[in-house]
CSV table of C-alpha atoms and ligand atoms in Angstrom, one decimal:
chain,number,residue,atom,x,y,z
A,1,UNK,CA,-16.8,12.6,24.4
A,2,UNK,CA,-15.3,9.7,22.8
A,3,UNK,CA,-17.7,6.8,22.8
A,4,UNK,CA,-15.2,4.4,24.3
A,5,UNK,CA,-15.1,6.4,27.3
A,6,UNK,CA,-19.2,6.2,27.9
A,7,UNK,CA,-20.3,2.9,25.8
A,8,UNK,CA,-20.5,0.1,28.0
A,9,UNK,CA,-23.3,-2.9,28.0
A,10,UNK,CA,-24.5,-3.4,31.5
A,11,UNK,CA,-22.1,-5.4,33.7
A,12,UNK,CA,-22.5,-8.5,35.8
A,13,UNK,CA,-24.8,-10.8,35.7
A,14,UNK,CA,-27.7,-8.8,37.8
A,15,UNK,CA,-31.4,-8.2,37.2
A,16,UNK,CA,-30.5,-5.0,34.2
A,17,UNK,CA,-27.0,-6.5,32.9
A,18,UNK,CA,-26.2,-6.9,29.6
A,19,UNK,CA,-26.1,-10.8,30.5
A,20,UNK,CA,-29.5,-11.7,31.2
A,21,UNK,CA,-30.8,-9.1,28.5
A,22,UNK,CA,-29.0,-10.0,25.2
A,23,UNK,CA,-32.1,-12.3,23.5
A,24,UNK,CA,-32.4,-9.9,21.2
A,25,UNK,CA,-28.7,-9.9,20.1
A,26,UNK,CA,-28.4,-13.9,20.4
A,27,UNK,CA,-31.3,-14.3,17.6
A,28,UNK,CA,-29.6,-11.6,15.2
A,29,UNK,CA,-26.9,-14.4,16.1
A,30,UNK,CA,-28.6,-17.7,15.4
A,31,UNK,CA,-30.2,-16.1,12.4
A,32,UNK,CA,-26.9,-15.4,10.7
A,33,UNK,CA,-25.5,-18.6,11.5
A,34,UNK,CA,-25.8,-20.0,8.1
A,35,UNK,CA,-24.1,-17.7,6.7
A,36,UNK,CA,-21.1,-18.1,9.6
A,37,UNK,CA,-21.1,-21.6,9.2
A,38,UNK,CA,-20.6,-21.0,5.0
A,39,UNK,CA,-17.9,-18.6,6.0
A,40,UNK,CA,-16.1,-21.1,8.4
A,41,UNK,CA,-16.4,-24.0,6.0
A,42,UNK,CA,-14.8,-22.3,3.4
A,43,UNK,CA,-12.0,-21.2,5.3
A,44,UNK,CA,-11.2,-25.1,6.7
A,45,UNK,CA,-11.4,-26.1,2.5
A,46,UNK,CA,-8.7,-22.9,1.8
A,47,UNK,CA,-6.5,-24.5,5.0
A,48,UNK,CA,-6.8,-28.0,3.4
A,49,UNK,CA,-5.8,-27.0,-0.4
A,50,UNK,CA,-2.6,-24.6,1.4
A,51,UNK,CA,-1.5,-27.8,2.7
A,52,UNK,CA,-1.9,-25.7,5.7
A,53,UNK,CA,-3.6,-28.3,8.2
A,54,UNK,CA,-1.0,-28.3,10.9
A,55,UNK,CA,-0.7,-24.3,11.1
A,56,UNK,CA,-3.0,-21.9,14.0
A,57,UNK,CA,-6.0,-20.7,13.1
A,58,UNK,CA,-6.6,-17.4,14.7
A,59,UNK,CA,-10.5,-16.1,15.1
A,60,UNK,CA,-11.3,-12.6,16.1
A,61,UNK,CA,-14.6,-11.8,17.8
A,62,UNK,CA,-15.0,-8.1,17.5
A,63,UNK,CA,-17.1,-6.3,19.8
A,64,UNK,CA,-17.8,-9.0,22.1
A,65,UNK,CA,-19.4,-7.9,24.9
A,66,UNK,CA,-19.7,-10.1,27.9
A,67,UNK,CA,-22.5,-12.0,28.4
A,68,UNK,CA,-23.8,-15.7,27.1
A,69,UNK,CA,-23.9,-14.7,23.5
A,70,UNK,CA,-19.6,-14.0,24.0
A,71,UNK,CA,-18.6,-17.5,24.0
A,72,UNK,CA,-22.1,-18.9,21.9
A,73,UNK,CA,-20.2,-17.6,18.8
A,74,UNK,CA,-16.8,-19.2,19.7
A,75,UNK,CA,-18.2,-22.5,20.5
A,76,UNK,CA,-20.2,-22.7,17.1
A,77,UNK,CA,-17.2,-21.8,15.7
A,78,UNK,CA,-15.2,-24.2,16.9
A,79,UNK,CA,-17.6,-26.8,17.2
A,80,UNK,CA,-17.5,-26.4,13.3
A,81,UNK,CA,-14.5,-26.6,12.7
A,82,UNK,CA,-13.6,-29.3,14.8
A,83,UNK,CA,-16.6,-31.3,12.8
A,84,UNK,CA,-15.5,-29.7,9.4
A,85,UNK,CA,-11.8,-31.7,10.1
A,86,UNK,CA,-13.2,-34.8,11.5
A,87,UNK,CA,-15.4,-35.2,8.3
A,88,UNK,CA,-12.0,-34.4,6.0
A,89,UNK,CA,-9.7,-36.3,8.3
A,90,UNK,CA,-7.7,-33.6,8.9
A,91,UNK,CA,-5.8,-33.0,12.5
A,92,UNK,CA,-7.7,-31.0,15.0
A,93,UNK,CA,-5.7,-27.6,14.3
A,94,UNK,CA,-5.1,-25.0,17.2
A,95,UNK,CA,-7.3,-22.5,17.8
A,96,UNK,CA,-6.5,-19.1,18.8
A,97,UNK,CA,-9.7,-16.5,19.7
A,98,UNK,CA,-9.3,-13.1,20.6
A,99,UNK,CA,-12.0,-12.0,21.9
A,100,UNK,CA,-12.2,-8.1,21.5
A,101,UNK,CA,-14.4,-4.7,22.9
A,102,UNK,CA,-13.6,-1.6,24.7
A,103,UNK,CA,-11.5,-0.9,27.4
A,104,UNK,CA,-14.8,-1.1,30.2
A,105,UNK,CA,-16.0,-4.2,28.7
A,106,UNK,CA,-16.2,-6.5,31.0
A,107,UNK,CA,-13.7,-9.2,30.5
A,108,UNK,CA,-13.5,-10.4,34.0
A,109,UNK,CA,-17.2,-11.9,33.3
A,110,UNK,CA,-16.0,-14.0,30.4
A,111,UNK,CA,-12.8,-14.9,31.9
A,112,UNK,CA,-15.0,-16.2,34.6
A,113,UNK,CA,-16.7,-18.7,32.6
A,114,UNK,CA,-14.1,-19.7,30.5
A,115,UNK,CA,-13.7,-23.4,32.9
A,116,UNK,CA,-17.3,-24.4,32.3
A,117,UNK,CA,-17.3,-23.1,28.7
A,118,UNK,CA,-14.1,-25.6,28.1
A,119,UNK,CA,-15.7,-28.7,30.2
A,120,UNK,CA,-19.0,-28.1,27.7
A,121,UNK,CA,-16.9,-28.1,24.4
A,122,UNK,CA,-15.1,-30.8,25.1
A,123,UNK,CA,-18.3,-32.8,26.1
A,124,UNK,CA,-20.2,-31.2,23.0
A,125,UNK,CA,-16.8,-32.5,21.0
A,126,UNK,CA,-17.4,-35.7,22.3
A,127,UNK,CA,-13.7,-35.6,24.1
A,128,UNK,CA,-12.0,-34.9,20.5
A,129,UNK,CA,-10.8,-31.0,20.6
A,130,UNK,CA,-7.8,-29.1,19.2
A,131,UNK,CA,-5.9,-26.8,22.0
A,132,UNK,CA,-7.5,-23.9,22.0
A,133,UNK,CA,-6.1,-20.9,23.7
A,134,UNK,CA,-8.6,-18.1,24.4
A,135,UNK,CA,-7.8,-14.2,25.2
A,136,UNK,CA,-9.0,-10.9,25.6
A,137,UNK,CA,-7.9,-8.1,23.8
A,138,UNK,CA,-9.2,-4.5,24.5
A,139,UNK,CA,-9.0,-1.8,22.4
A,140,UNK,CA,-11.6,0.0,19.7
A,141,UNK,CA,-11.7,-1.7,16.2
A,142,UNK,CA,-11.6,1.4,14.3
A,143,UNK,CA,-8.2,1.1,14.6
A,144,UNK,CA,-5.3,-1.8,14.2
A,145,UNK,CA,-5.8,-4.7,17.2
A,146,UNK,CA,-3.7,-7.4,15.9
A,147,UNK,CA,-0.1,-7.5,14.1
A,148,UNK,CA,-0.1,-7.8,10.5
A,149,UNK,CA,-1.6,-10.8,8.4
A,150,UNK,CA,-2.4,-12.3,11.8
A,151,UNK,CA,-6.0,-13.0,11.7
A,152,UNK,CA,-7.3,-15.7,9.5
A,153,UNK,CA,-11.4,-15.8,10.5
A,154,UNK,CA,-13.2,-12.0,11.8
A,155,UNK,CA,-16.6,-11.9,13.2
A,156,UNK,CA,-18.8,-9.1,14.4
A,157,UNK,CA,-22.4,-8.7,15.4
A,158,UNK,CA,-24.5,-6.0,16.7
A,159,UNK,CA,-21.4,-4.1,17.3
A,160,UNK,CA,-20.7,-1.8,14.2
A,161,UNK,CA,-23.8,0.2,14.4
A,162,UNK,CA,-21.8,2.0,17.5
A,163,UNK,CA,-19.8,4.6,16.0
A,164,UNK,CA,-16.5,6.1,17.2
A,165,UNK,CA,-17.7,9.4,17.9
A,166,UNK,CA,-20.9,11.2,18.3
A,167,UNK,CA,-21.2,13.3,14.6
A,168,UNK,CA,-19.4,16.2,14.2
A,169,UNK,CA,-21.7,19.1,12.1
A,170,UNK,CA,-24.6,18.5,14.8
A,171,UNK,CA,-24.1,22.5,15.8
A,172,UNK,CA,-24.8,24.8,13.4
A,173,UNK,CA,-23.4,28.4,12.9
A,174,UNK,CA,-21.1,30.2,15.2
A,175,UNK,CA,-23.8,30.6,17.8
A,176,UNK,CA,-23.3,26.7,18.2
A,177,UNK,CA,-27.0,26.3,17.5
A,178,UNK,CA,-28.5,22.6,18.2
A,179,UNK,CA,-29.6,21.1,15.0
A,180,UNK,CA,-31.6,18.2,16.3
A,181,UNK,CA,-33.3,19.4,19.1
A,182,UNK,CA,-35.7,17.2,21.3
A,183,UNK,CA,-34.1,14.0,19.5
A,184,UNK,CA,-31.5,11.2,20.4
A,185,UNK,CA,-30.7,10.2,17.0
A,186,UNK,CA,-31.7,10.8,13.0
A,187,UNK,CA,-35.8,11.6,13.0
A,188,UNK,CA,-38.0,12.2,10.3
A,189,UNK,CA,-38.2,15.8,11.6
A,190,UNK,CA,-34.2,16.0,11.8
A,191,UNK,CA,-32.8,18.6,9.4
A,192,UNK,CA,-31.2,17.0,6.1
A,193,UNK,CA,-27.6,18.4,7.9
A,194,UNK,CA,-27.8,16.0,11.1
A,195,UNK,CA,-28.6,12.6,8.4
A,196,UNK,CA,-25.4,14.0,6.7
A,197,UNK,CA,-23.6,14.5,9.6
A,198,UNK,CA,-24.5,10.6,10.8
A,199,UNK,CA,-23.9,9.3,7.2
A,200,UNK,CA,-20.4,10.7,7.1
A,201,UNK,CA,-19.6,9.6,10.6
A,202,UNK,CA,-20.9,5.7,9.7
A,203,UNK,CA,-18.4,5.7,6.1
A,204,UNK,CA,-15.5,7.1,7.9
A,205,UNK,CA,-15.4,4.7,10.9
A,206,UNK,CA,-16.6,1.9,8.6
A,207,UNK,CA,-13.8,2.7,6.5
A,208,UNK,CA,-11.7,2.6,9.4
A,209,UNK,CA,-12.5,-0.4,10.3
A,210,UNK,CA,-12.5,-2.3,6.6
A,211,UNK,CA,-9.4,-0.7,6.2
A,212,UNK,CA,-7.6,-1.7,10.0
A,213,UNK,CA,-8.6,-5.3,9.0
A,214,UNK,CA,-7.4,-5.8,5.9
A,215,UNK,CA,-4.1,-5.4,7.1
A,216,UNK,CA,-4.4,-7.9,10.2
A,217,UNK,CA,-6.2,-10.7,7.8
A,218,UNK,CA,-4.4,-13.0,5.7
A,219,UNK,CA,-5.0,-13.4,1.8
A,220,UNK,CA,-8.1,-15.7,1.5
A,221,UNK,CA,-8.8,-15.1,5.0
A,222,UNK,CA,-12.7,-14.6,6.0
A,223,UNK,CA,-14.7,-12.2,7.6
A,224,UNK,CA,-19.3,-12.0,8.5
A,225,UNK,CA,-20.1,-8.8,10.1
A,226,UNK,CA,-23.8,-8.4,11.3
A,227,UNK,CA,-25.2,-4.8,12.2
A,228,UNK,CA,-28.4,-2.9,12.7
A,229,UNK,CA,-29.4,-1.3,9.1
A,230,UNK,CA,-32.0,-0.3,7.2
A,231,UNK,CA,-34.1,-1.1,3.7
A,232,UNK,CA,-34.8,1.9,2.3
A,233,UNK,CA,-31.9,4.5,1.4
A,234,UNK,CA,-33.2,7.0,3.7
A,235,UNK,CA,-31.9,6.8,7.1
A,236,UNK,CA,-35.5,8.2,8.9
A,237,UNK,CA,-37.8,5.0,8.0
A,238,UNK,CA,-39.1,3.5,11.4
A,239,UNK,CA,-37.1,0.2,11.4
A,240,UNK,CA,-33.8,2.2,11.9
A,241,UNK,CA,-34.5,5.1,14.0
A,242,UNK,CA,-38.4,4.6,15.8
A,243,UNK,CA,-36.6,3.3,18.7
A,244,UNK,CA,-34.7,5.8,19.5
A,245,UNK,CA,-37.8,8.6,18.8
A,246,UNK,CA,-39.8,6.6,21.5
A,247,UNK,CA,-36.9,7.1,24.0
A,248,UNK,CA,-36.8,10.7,22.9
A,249,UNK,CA,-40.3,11.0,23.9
A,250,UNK,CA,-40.2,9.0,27.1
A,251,UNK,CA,-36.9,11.6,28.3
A,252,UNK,CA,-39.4,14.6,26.7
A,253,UNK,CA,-42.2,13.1,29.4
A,254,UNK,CA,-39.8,12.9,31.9
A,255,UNK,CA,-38.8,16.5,31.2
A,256,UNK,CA,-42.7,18.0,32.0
A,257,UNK,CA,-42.5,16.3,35.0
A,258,UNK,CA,-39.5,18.2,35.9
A,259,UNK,CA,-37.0,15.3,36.3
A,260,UNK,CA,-34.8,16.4,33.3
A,261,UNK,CA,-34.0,19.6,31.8
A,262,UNK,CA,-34.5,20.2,28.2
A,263,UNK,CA,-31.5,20.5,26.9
A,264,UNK,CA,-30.0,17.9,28.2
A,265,UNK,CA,-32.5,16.2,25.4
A,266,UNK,CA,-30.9,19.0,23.2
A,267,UNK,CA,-27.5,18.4,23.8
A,268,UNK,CA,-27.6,14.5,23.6
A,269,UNK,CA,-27.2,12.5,20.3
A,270,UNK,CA,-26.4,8.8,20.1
A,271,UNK,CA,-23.4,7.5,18.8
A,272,UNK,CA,-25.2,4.8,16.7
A,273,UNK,CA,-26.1,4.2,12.5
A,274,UNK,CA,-28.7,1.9,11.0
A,275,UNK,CA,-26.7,1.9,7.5
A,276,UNK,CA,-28.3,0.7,4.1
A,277,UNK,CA,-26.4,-1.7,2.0
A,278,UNK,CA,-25.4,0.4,0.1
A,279,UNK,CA,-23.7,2.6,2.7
A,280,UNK,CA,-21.8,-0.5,3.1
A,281,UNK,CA,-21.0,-1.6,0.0
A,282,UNK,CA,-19.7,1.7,-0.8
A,283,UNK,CA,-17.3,1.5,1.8
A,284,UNK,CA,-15.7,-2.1,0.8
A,285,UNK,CA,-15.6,-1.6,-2.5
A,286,UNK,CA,-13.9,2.0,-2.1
A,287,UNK,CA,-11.3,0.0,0.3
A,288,UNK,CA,-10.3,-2.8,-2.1
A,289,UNK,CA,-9.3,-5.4,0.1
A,290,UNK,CA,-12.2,-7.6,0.2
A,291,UNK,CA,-14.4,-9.5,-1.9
A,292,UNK,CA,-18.3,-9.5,-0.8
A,293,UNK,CA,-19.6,-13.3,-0.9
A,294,UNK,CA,-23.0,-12.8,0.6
A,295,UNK,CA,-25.0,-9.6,1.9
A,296,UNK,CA,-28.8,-10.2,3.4
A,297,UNK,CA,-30.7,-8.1,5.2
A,298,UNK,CA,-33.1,-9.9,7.4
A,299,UNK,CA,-35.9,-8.4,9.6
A,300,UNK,CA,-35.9,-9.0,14.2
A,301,UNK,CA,-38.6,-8.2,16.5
A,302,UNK,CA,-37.4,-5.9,19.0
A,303,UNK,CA,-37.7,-8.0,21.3
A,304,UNK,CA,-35.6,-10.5,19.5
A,305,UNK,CA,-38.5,-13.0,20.6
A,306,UNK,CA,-37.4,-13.8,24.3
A,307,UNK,CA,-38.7,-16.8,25.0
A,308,UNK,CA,-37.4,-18.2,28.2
A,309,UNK,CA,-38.7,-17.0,31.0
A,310,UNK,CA,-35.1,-18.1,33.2
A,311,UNK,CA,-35.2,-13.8,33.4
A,312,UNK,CA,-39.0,-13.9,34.0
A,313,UNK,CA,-38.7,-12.7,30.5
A,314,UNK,CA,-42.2,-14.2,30.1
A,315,UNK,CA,-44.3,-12.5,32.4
A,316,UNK,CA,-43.1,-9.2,30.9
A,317,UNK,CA,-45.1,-7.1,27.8
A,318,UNK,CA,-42.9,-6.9,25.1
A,319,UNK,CA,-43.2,-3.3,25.3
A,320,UNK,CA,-41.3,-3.8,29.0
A,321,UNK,CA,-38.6,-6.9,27.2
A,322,UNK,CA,-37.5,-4.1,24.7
A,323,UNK,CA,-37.0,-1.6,27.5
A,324,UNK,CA,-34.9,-4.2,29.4
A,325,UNK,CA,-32.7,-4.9,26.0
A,326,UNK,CA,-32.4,-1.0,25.5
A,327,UNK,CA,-31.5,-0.2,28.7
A,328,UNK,CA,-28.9,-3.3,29.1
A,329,UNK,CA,-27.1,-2.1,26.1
A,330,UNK,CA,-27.4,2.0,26.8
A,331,UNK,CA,-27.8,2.8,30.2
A,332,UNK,CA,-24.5,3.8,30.8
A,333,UNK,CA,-24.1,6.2,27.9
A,334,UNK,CA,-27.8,7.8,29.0
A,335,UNK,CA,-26.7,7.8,32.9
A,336,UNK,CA,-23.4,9.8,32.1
A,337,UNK,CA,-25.0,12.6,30.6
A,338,UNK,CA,-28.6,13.0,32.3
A,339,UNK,CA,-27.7,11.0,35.7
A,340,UNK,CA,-28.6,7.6,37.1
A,341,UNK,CA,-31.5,8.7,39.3
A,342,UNK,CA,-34.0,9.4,36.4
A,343,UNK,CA,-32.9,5.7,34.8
A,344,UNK,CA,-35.8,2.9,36.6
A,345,UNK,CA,-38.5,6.2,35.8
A,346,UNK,CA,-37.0,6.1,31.9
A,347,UNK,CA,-37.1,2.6,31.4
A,348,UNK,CA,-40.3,1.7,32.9
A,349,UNK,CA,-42.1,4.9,31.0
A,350,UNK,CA,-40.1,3.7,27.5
A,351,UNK,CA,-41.4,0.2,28.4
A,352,UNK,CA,-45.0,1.3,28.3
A,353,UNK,CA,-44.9,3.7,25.0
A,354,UNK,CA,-42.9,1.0,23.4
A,355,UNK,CA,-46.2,-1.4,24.3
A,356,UNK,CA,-48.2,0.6,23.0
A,357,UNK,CA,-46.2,1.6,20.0
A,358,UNK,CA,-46.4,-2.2,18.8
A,359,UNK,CA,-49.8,-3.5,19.7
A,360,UNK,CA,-50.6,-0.9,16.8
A,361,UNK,CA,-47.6,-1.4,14.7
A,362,UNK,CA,-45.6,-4.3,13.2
A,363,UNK,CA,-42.2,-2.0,12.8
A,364,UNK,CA,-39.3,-4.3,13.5
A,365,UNK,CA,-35.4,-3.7,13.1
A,366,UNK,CA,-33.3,-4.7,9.8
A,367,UNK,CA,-30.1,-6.3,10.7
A,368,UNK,CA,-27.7,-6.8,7.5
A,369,UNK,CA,-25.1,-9.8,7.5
A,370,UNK,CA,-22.2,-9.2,5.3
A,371,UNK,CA,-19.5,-12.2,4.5
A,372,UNK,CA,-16.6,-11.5,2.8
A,373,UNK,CA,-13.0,-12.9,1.9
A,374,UNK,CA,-9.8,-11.2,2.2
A,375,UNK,CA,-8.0,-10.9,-1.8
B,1,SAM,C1,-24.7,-4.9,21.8
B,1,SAM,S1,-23.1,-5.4,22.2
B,1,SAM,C2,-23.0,-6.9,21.2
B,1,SAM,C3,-22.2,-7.9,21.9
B,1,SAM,C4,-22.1,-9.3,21.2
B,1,SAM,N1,-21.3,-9.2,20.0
B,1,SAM,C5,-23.4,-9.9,21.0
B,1,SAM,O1,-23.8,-10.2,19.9
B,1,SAM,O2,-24.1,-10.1,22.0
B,1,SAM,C6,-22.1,-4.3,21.3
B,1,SAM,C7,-20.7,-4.3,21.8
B,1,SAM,O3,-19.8,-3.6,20.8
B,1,SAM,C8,-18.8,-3.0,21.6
B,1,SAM,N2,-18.2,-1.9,20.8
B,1,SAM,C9,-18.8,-0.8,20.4
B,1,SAM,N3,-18.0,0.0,19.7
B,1,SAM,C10,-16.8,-0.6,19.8
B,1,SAM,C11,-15.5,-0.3,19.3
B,1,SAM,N4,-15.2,0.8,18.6
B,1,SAM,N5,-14.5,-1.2,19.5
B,1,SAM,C12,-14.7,-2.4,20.1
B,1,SAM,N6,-15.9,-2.7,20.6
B,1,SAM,C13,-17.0,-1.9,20.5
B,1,SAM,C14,-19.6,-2.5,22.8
B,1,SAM,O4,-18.7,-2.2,23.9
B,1,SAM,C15,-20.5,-3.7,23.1
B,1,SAM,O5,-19.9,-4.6,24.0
């Protein structure tokens, strides 16, 4: 099944919604935001040498999601560039922000809070803002989203690990024989065909997506992506795959307990890749179009370090946070294909291996942050 049909973070703003359990992906946020800031600044000095300070500048966020972290980004954004042209003296420019995920997403959410997020900007702006014209745009971003040379600022974060597709080359033989059974994802006991299978899958979307872009963004235009990755080159080291062998053994518990059949473990990989730089690199430089400025890799907790309690964050373990940021984000995909009755017994087991998981280990995910400019 094609992932836009079954990925979809939880909706609303209720107890297990994406909404209240996005810490984690708000830190990967704050902890790129130097780089962002870098990448905005240096677009606002191209606009000011191109003369160019009375034309639009359009932002895409790709991947948005709905939730508090949706319109975090585009306020920094814009709260930097607003500052950036104050400083130069230049005219507030107009903004344009597209803010982009899959069909299900749910736009309605951010749409919602798009009166209070204007009142705070212009407050946090200190009255003096551009116009700025906000919309939605759904669609998948392996493929084009906006017209040609349109786009003069992309961002994206903890999006692109989602692939388009669940791997093809996961059955082998003409017996259709499952290749990584009892797993969710790439293992260290997953045959060296299924980290193939996941490799290729990650280089043809990200090419995809590279490729989709370069056409929408102007010359000198800018880009910062930040995904989950990896360190090492091989794609079954702990930081980018131990989560998803913990879930694996929380549905295999749930399975002896009669509350899920076995293959249905069998017959379920995710749709996800941590990729190493290099992956990534590969992938640009093969496309042509961009020039890579900065690439870090930079460790999270899995619990991205909740720490306001306005969920009741606080008087959760850790092992119980991480299950409530896992199941925010994957719920949906998990309740399509093994049902939505086995999901509070999942999460609340996962939450208790994953506690005891980390009071003996210090394994934390690798996110990479890439910033380039269009040629
Ligand atoms: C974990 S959320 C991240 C949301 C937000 N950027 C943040 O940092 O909180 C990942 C988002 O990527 C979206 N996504 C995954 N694959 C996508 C695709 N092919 N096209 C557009 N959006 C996609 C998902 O629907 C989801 O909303």
């Amino acid at each position: 099944m094609e992932v836009a049909q079954i990925l979809c973070m939880n909706k609303g703003g209720g107890e297990t919604s994406y909404a209240r359990n996005s810490s984690l992906q708000s830190k990967i946020i704050s902890d790129s935001k130097r780089i962002t800031e870098e990448a905005v600044e240096s677009l606002i000095i191209t606009f000011s040498n191109n003369n160019d300070t009375t034309s639009v500048i359009s932002i895409a966020d790709l991947g948005c999601s709905s939730g508090p972290n949706t319109l975090l980004l585009v306020s920094d954004t814009l709260n930097l560039i607003y500052s950036k042209c104050k400083r130069l003296t230049y005219p507030l420019p107009e903004v344009q922000v597209f803010l982009n995920d899959l069909f299900s997403n749910d736009f309605n959410y951010i749409f919602g809070s798009l009166p209070e997020f204007h009142r705070r900007l212009v407050v946090e702006n200190g009255g003096e803002v551009g116009p700025c014209f906000i919309s939605g745009v759904p669609g998948t971003f392996y493929g084009r989203l906006f017209p040609k040379k349109s786009l003069n600022f992309v961002h994206s974060s903890s999006s692109l690990h989602w692939l388009s597709t669940v791997p093809e080359g996961l059955l082998e033989g003409e017996e259709k024989r499952r290749m990584n059974k009892g797993k969710l994802y790439i293992s260290p006991t997953s045959p060296r065909s299924v980290l193939e299978a996941y490799g290729r899958q990650f280089k043809s979307d990200f090419w995809k997506f590279i490729k989709s872009r370069s056409e929408e963004m102007v010359s000198g235009g800018r880009m910062v992506l930040s995904l989950m990755g990896r360190k090492s080159i091989d794609p079954t080291t702990p930081d980018s795959c131990h989560h998803w062998e913990l879930l694996a053994q929380a549905l295999t518990t749930l399975a002896s307990q009669g509350l899920v059949e076995e293959n249905k473990i069998d017959s379920f990989n995710a749709p996800y890749y941590a990729p190493c730089m290099e992956e990534v690199k590969e992938e640009i430089e093969k496309e042509g179009s961009f020039m890579i400025e900065r690439f870090e890799a930079f460790e999270v907790e899995w619990d991205g370090f909740a720490s306001e309690d306005e969920n009741g964050l606080k008087i959760l373990t850790r092992g119980q946070r991480v299950a409530k940021t896992i199941r925010a984000v994957v719920e949906t995909m998990l309740e399509s294909h093994f049902g939505g009755h086995i999901m509070d017994a999942l999460f609340q087991h996962y939450g208790t291996i994953v506690q005891h998981y980390l009071s003996n280990n210090r394994t934390k995910y690798t996110n990479l942050v890439v910033s380039f400019v269009k040629k």
